[in-house]
Amino acid sequence: MIRVGVIGYGYWGPNLVRNFISSRQFQVLAVADPRAAAREALARSYPGVLAVADPSELLARADIDAVAIATPVATHYDLAAKALKKGKHVLVEKPLCMRVEEGNELVALAKRRGVTLLVDHVFLFHNAVRKLKELMSDSIGKVSYYDSLRINLGLFQPDVNVLWDLAPHDFAIMNYLFDHDPEHIEATGYCHVNAHLPDIAYVTAHYQSHMIAHLNLSWMSPVKVRRIAVGGNRQMVVWDDLNLEERIKIYDSGIEFRPESERLAIVPSYRIGDVSSPRIVHREALGAVVEEFARVITEKTGSIIDGSQGVRVVRLLERAQAALDRSLQAARTLTS
């Protein structure tokens, strides 16, 4: 039995605690949160779990083997580093940290101490994403685009902008599906609520394979949409995560490209085929993340959500943020 403590009992922390308690491989000993209301909520739901205000009190306990961190992003590095230095296995909510240098330090620290460092990129354990990976290997063909619409009304974050809140999901999925980083990233955004934190962002990533990925990220939409389209030369796939009956639709459609010498004279021909919707077995992806955490701890093996993969996502976020900063500065110059 792996004895675990959870730091942070706000938005994501209760989900972590619930899944750890449901697991046969973990025993939740303590939860740390500085807010009295959060500790009272924990006591009502799980009276047998110790609630403490100071994360240091949790980290100092010798009877805790592993720690899950679900706190604001700016605190991830400091808390994870302290836990790793005490020889505890660590699962960090996405993104891993705010800077690539911090991520590299955490990966090196985990390696030196011989402990596990994972990042909760939960969508990599969603069965729809696994199906997308399978289709890319078997039937989609050469991918030309990845198009993501990830919008809703809030939740506005006090410490990160919409890019750092929502794009980690897509960057992790893109790394998993395509296994190589983009050559160039462009980004633009707008600040409507907070003058310093964009609440709408558009990101475009260009790959050497001539694939293009576009992300539409927003906290300002009146409706919640979680939809990804992947287009190949043999099939096109749409994943609508809010469509519980038909999460994935496969379009047996494509474009027949002509030889280079004929393209000026002959337009491409279009192939329109059937539409199918494979059954996607429902399971809570976070439960699979918890299972993965236990597996890596006990088997001491690699993982698709290990610290190095977390650093890859932070690197893409940094590149997108730099492009977003340039765009915002240009917009301010034009309007000043």
Coordinates of C-alpha atoms in Angstrom, one line a residue:
M1 CA 0.0 0.0 0.0
I2 CA 1.4 3.4 -1.0
R3 CA 0.7 6.1 1.5
V4 CA 0.0 9.4 -0.2
G5 CA -0.7 13.0 0.8
V6 CA -2.4 15.6 -1.4
I7 CA -1.4 19.3 -1.4
G8 CA -4.3 21.5 -2.5
Y9 CA -8.0 20.9 -2.0
G10 CA -9.5 23.4 -4.4
Y11 CA -10.7 22.6 -7.9
W12 CA -8.7 19.5 -8.8
G13 CA -7.6 18.3 -5.4
P14 CA -11.0 16.7 -4.4
N15 CA -10.9 14.7 -7.7
L16 CA -7.4 13.4 -6.8
V17 CA -8.4 12.5 -3.3
R18 CA -11.5 10.6 -4.5
N19 CA -9.5 8.6 -7.0
F20 CA -6.7 7.8 -4.5
I21 CA -9.2 6.6 -2.0
S22 CA -11.0 4.5 -4.6
S23 CA -7.6 2.8 -5.5
R24 CA -6.6 -0.4 -3.8
Q25 CA -3.0 0.7 -4.2
F26 CA -3.1 3.9 -2.2
Q27 CA -3.9 5.0 1.3
V28 CA -4.6 8.8 1.7
L29 CA -3.1 9.9 5.0
A30 CA -3.3 13.7 4.8
V31 CA -4.4 16.7 2.8
A32 CA -2.8 20.1 3.1
D33 CA -4.7 23.4 2.2
P34 CA -4.3 26.8 3.9
R35 CA -8.0 27.6 3.6
A36 CA -10.2 26.6 6.5
A37 CA -13.2 26.1 4.3
A38 CA -11.3 23.6 2.2
R39 CA -10.2 21.7 5.3
E40 CA -13.7 21.6 6.6
A41 CA -15.0 20.3 3.3
L42 CA -12.4 17.5 3.4
A43 CA -13.4 16.6 7.0
R44 CA -17.1 16.3 6.0
S45 CA -16.3 14.1 3.0
Y46 CA -13.4 12.0 4.5
P47 CA -13.4 12.3 8.3
G48 CA -10.6 9.7 8.5
V49 CA -8.1 11.8 6.5
L50 CA -6.0 14.3 8.4
A51 CA -6.4 17.9 7.2
V52 CA -3.5 20.3 7.8
A53 CA -3.0 23.9 6.8
D54 CA 0.8 23.9 6.1
P55 CA 2.2 21.7 3.2
S56 CA 5.5 21.5 5.1
E57 CA 3.7 19.6 7.9
L58 CA 2.6 17.0 5.3
L59 CA 6.0 16.8 3.6
A60 CA 7.8 16.3 7.0
R61 CA 5.8 13.1 7.7
A62 CA 8.0 10.0 7.3
D63 CA 4.9 7.8 6.9
I64 CA 4.0 9.5 3.6
D65 CA 5.6 7.8 0.5
A66 CA 4.1 9.9 -2.3
V67 CA 2.7 13.4 -2.8
A68 CA 0.2 14.7 -5.3
I69 CA 0.3 18.5 -5.9
A70 CA -2.8 20.4 -7.0
T71 CA -1.9 24.0 -6.2
P72 CA -1.4 27.2 -8.4
V73 CA 1.2 26.7 -11.1
A74 CA 3.6 29.1 -9.6
T75 CA 4.0 26.9 -6.5
H76 CA 4.6 23.6 -8.4
Y77 CA 8.3 23.9 -8.6
D78 CA 9.0 24.7 -5.0
L79 CA 6.6 22.1 -3.6
A80 CA 7.7 19.4 -6.0
A81 CA 11.4 20.1 -5.2
K82 CA 10.8 19.9 -1.5
A83 CA 8.9 16.6 -1.8
L84 CA 11.6 15.1 -4.1
K85 CA 14.4 16.1 -1.7
K86 CA 12.6 14.2 1.0
G87 CA 12.6 11.1 -1.1
K88 CA 8.8 11.2 -1.9
H89 CA 7.3 10.2 -5.2
V90 CA 5.5 13.1 -6.8
L91 CA 2.5 13.6 -9.1
V92 CA 2.1 17.2 -10.2
E93 CA -1.0 18.8 -11.7
K94 CA -0.4 20.3 -15.2
P95 CA 1.7 22.1 -16.2
L96 CA 4.7 20.8 -14.4
C97 CA 6.1 24.3 -13.6
M98 CA 6.5 27.8 -15.1
R99 CA 10.0 27.4 -16.7
V100 CA 11.9 24.8 -18.6
E101 CA 14.9 25.3 -16.3
E102 CA 12.7 24.5 -13.3
G103 CA 11.4 21.4 -15.0
N104 CA 14.9 20.1 -15.9
E105 CA 15.9 20.6 -12.3
L106 CA 13.0 18.6 -11.0
V107 CA 13.7 15.7 -13.5
A108 CA 17.3 15.6 -12.5
L109 CA 16.4 15.8 -8.8
A110 CA 14.0 12.9 -9.1
K111 CA 16.6 10.8 -10.9
R112 CA 19.2 11.5 -8.3
R113 CA 16.8 10.5 -5.5
G114 CA 15.5 7.5 -7.3
V115 CA 11.9 8.5 -7.1
T116 CA 9.0 8.9 -9.5
L117 CA 8.0 12.3 -11.0
L118 CA 4.8 12.3 -13.1
V119 CA 2.7 15.1 -14.5
D120 CA -1.1 14.8 -14.5
H121 CA -1.6 15.2 -18.3
V122 CA -4.9 13.4 -17.8
F123 CA -6.1 13.4 -21.4
L124 CA -3.4 11.0 -22.4
F125 CA -5.4 8.3 -20.5
H126 CA -8.7 9.2 -22.1
N127 CA -9.9 6.3 -24.3
A128 CA -10.7 8.7 -27.1
V129 CA -7.1 9.9 -27.3
R130 CA -5.9 6.3 -27.2
K131 CA -8.3 5.6 -30.1
L132 CA -6.9 8.6 -32.0
K133 CA -3.4 7.2 -31.6
E134 CA -4.6 3.8 -32.9
L135 CA -6.3 5.4 -35.9
M136 CA -3.2 7.4 -36.7
S137 CA -1.2 4.2 -36.8
D138 CA -3.7 2.2 -38.9
S139 CA -6.0 4.3 -41.1
I140 CA -5.9 8.1 -41.0
G141 CA -2.8 8.3 -43.3
K142 CA -0.5 11.3 -43.5
V143 CA -1.9 14.0 -41.1
S144 CA -2.3 17.5 -42.5
Y145 CA -4.0 19.3 -39.6
Y146 CA -4.9 19.2 -36.0
D147 CA -7.6 21.6 -35.0
S148 CA -8.7 22.1 -31.4
L149 CA -11.6 24.1 -30.0
R150 CA -11.3 24.4 -26.2
I151 CA -13.6 27.1 -25.0
N152 CA -15.9 27.8 -22.1
L153 CA -17.1 30.7 -19.8
G154 CA -14.3 30.7 -17.1
L155 CA -12.8 29.4 -14.9
F156 CA -10.7 32.6 -14.8
Q157 CA -7.4 31.9 -13.1
P158 CA -5.7 34.5 -10.9
D159 CA -2.1 33.4 -11.7
V160 CA -2.0 32.1 -15.2
N161 CA -3.6 33.2 -18.5
V162 CA -5.8 31.1 -20.8
L163 CA -2.8 29.7 -22.7
W164 CA -1.2 28.1 -19.6
D165 CA -4.6 26.9 -18.3
L166 CA -5.9 25.2 -21.4
A167 CA -3.1 24.7 -23.9
P168 CA -1.2 22.1 -21.8
H169 CA -4.0 19.6 -22.7
D170 CA -3.5 20.1 -26.4
F171 CA 0.3 20.2 -26.3
A172 CA 0.4 17.0 -24.3
I173 CA -2.0 15.3 -26.8
M174 CA 0.0 16.6 -29.8
N175 CA 3.2 15.3 -28.3
Y176 CA 1.6 11.9 -27.7
L177 CA 0.0 11.7 -31.2
F178 CA 2.8 13.1 -33.3
D179 CA 6.0 12.4 -31.3
H180 CA 7.9 15.4 -32.6
D181 CA 7.9 19.1 -31.8
P182 CA 6.7 21.9 -34.1
E183 CA 9.3 23.9 -36.0
H184 CA 7.5 27.2 -35.4
I185 CA 4.8 28.6 -33.2
E186 CA 2.6 31.7 -33.6
A187 CA 0.2 33.0 -31.1
T188 CA -2.1 36.0 -30.5
G189 CA -4.5 36.8 -27.8
Y190 CA -6.7 39.4 -26.1
C191 CA -7.2 40.6 -22.5
H192 CA -10.8 41.5 -21.7
V193 CA -11.1 40.9 -18.0
N194 CA -7.5 41.3 -16.7
A195 CA -5.2 43.7 -18.5
H196 CA -2.2 41.4 -18.0
L197 CA -3.8 38.0 -18.5
P198 CA -5.1 37.0 -21.9
D199 CA -8.5 35.3 -21.7
I200 CA -8.6 34.4 -25.4
A201 CA -5.7 33.0 -27.3
Y202 CA -5.1 31.5 -30.8
V203 CA -2.1 29.3 -31.3
T204 CA -0.8 27.9 -34.6
A205 CA 2.0 25.4 -34.7
H206 CA 3.9 24.5 -37.9
Y207 CA 5.5 21.1 -38.2
Q208 CA 8.3 20.0 -40.5
S209 CA 6.0 17.3 -42.0
H210 CA 3.8 20.2 -43.3
M211 CA 1.2 19.5 -40.7
I212 CA -0.4 22.5 -39.0
A213 CA -2.0 22.6 -35.6
H214 CA -4.4 25.3 -34.5
L215 CA -5.7 25.9 -31.0
N216 CA -8.7 28.1 -30.2
L217 CA -8.6 28.8 -26.4
S218 CA -11.1 30.9 -24.5
W219 CA -12.6 31.6 -21.1
M220 CA -15.1 34.0 -22.8
S221 CA -17.4 31.6 -24.6
P222 CA -21.1 31.3 -23.6
V223 CA -20.9 27.6 -24.2
K224 CA -18.4 24.9 -23.3
V225 CA -16.8 23.1 -26.3
R226 CA -14.1 20.4 -26.2
R227 CA -13.6 19.3 -29.8
I228 CA -10.6 18.2 -31.8
A229 CA -10.4 17.4 -35.5
V230 CA -7.5 15.5 -37.1
G231 CA -7.3 15.3 -40.9
G232 CA -5.4 12.7 -42.8
N233 CA -5.2 11.9 -46.5
R234 CA -7.2 8.7 -46.0
Q235 CA -9.6 9.6 -43.1
M236 CA -10.6 12.5 -41.0
V237 CA -11.6 12.2 -37.3
V238 CA -13.5 14.4 -35.0
W239 CA -13.5 13.9 -31.2
D240 CA -16.2 15.8 -29.4
D241 CA -15.6 15.1 -25.7
L242 CA -19.0 16.5 -24.7
N243 CA -20.9 14.1 -27.0
L244 CA -21.3 11.2 -24.7
E245 CA -23.0 9.0 -27.3
E246 CA -20.6 9.5 -30.2
R247 CA -17.4 10.9 -28.8
I248 CA -15.4 10.0 -32.0
K249 CA -16.6 10.2 -35.6
I250 CA -14.5 8.8 -38.4
Y251 CA -15.1 10.3 -41.8
D252 CA -13.9 8.0 -44.6
S253 CA -13.2 11.0 -46.7
G254 CA -10.1 12.7 -48.1
I255 CA -8.5 14.5 -51.0
E256 CA -6.7 12.7 -53.8
F257 CA -3.6 14.8 -54.6
R258 CA -2.4 15.0 -58.2
P259 CA 1.3 14.8 -59.2
E260 CA 3.1 18.1 -58.9
S261 CA 3.2 18.5 -62.6
E262 CA -0.6 18.4 -62.9
R263 CA -1.6 20.6 -60.0
L264 CA -1.8 23.8 -61.9
A265 CA -4.1 22.3 -64.5
I266 CA -6.2 19.8 -62.6
V267 CA -8.0 20.5 -59.2
P268 CA -7.8 17.8 -56.5
S269 CA -10.5 15.2 -56.5
Y270 CA -12.5 14.7 -53.3
R271 CA -13.5 11.3 -51.9
I272 CA -16.6 11.3 -49.7
G273 CA -17.3 8.1 -47.9
D274 CA -19.1 6.7 -44.9
V275 CA -19.2 8.1 -41.3
S276 CA -18.7 5.7 -38.4
S277 CA -18.6 6.1 -34.7
P278 CA -16.6 3.5 -32.8
R279 CA -17.7 2.7 -29.2
I280 CA -15.4 4.4 -26.7
V281 CA -15.5 2.6 -23.4
H282 CA -16.1 5.2 -20.6
R283 CA -13.6 5.3 -17.8
E284 CA -12.4 8.2 -15.6
A285 CA -9.1 9.2 -17.1
L286 CA -7.9 10.5 -13.7
G287 CA -8.4 7.0 -12.2
A288 CA -6.0 5.7 -14.9
V289 CA -3.5 8.4 -14.0
V290 CA -3.6 7.2 -10.4
E291 CA -3.1 3.6 -11.6
E292 CA -0.1 4.8 -13.7
F293 CA 1.4 6.6 -10.7
A294 CA 1.2 3.3 -8.7
R295 CA 2.6 1.3 -11.6
V296 CA 5.6 3.5 -12.1
I297 CA 6.4 3.7 -8.4
T298 CA 6.3 -0.1 -8.0
E299 CA 7.8 -1.2 -11.3
K300 CA 10.3 1.7 -11.6
T301 CA 9.6 2.1 -15.3
G302 CA 9.1 5.0 -17.7
S303 CA 5.8 6.7 -18.5
I304 CA 4.1 8.8 -21.2
I305 CA 3.5 11.4 -18.4
D306 CA 6.9 11.4 -16.8
G307 CA 8.8 14.5 -15.9
S308 CA 10.6 14.7 -19.2
Q309 CA 7.3 14.8 -21.1
G310 CA 6.1 17.5 -18.7
V311 CA 9.2 19.5 -19.6
R312 CA 8.3 19.1 -23.3
V313 CA 4.9 20.7 -22.7
V314 CA 6.4 23.6 -20.7
R315 CA 8.9 24.2 -23.5
L316 CA 6.0 24.5 -26.0
L317 CA 4.1 26.8 -23.5
E318 CA 7.2 29.0 -23.3
R319 CA 7.5 29.3 -27.0
A320 CA 3.8 30.0 -27.4
Q321 CA 4.0 32.6 -24.6
A322 CA 6.9 34.4 -26.3
A323 CA 4.9 34.6 -29.5
L324 CA 1.8 35.8 -27.5
D325 CA 3.9 38.5 -25.8
R326 CA 5.2 39.7 -29.2
S327 CA 1.6 39.9 -30.5
L328 CA 0.2 41.7 -27.5
Q329 CA 3.1 44.2 -27.6
A330 CA 2.5 44.9 -31.3
A331 CA -1.2 45.4 -30.6
R332 CA -0.5 47.9 -27.8
T333 CA 1.9 49.8 -30.1
L334 CA -0.8 50.1 -32.8
T335 CA -3.4 51.4 -30.4
S336 CA -1.1 53.7 -28.4

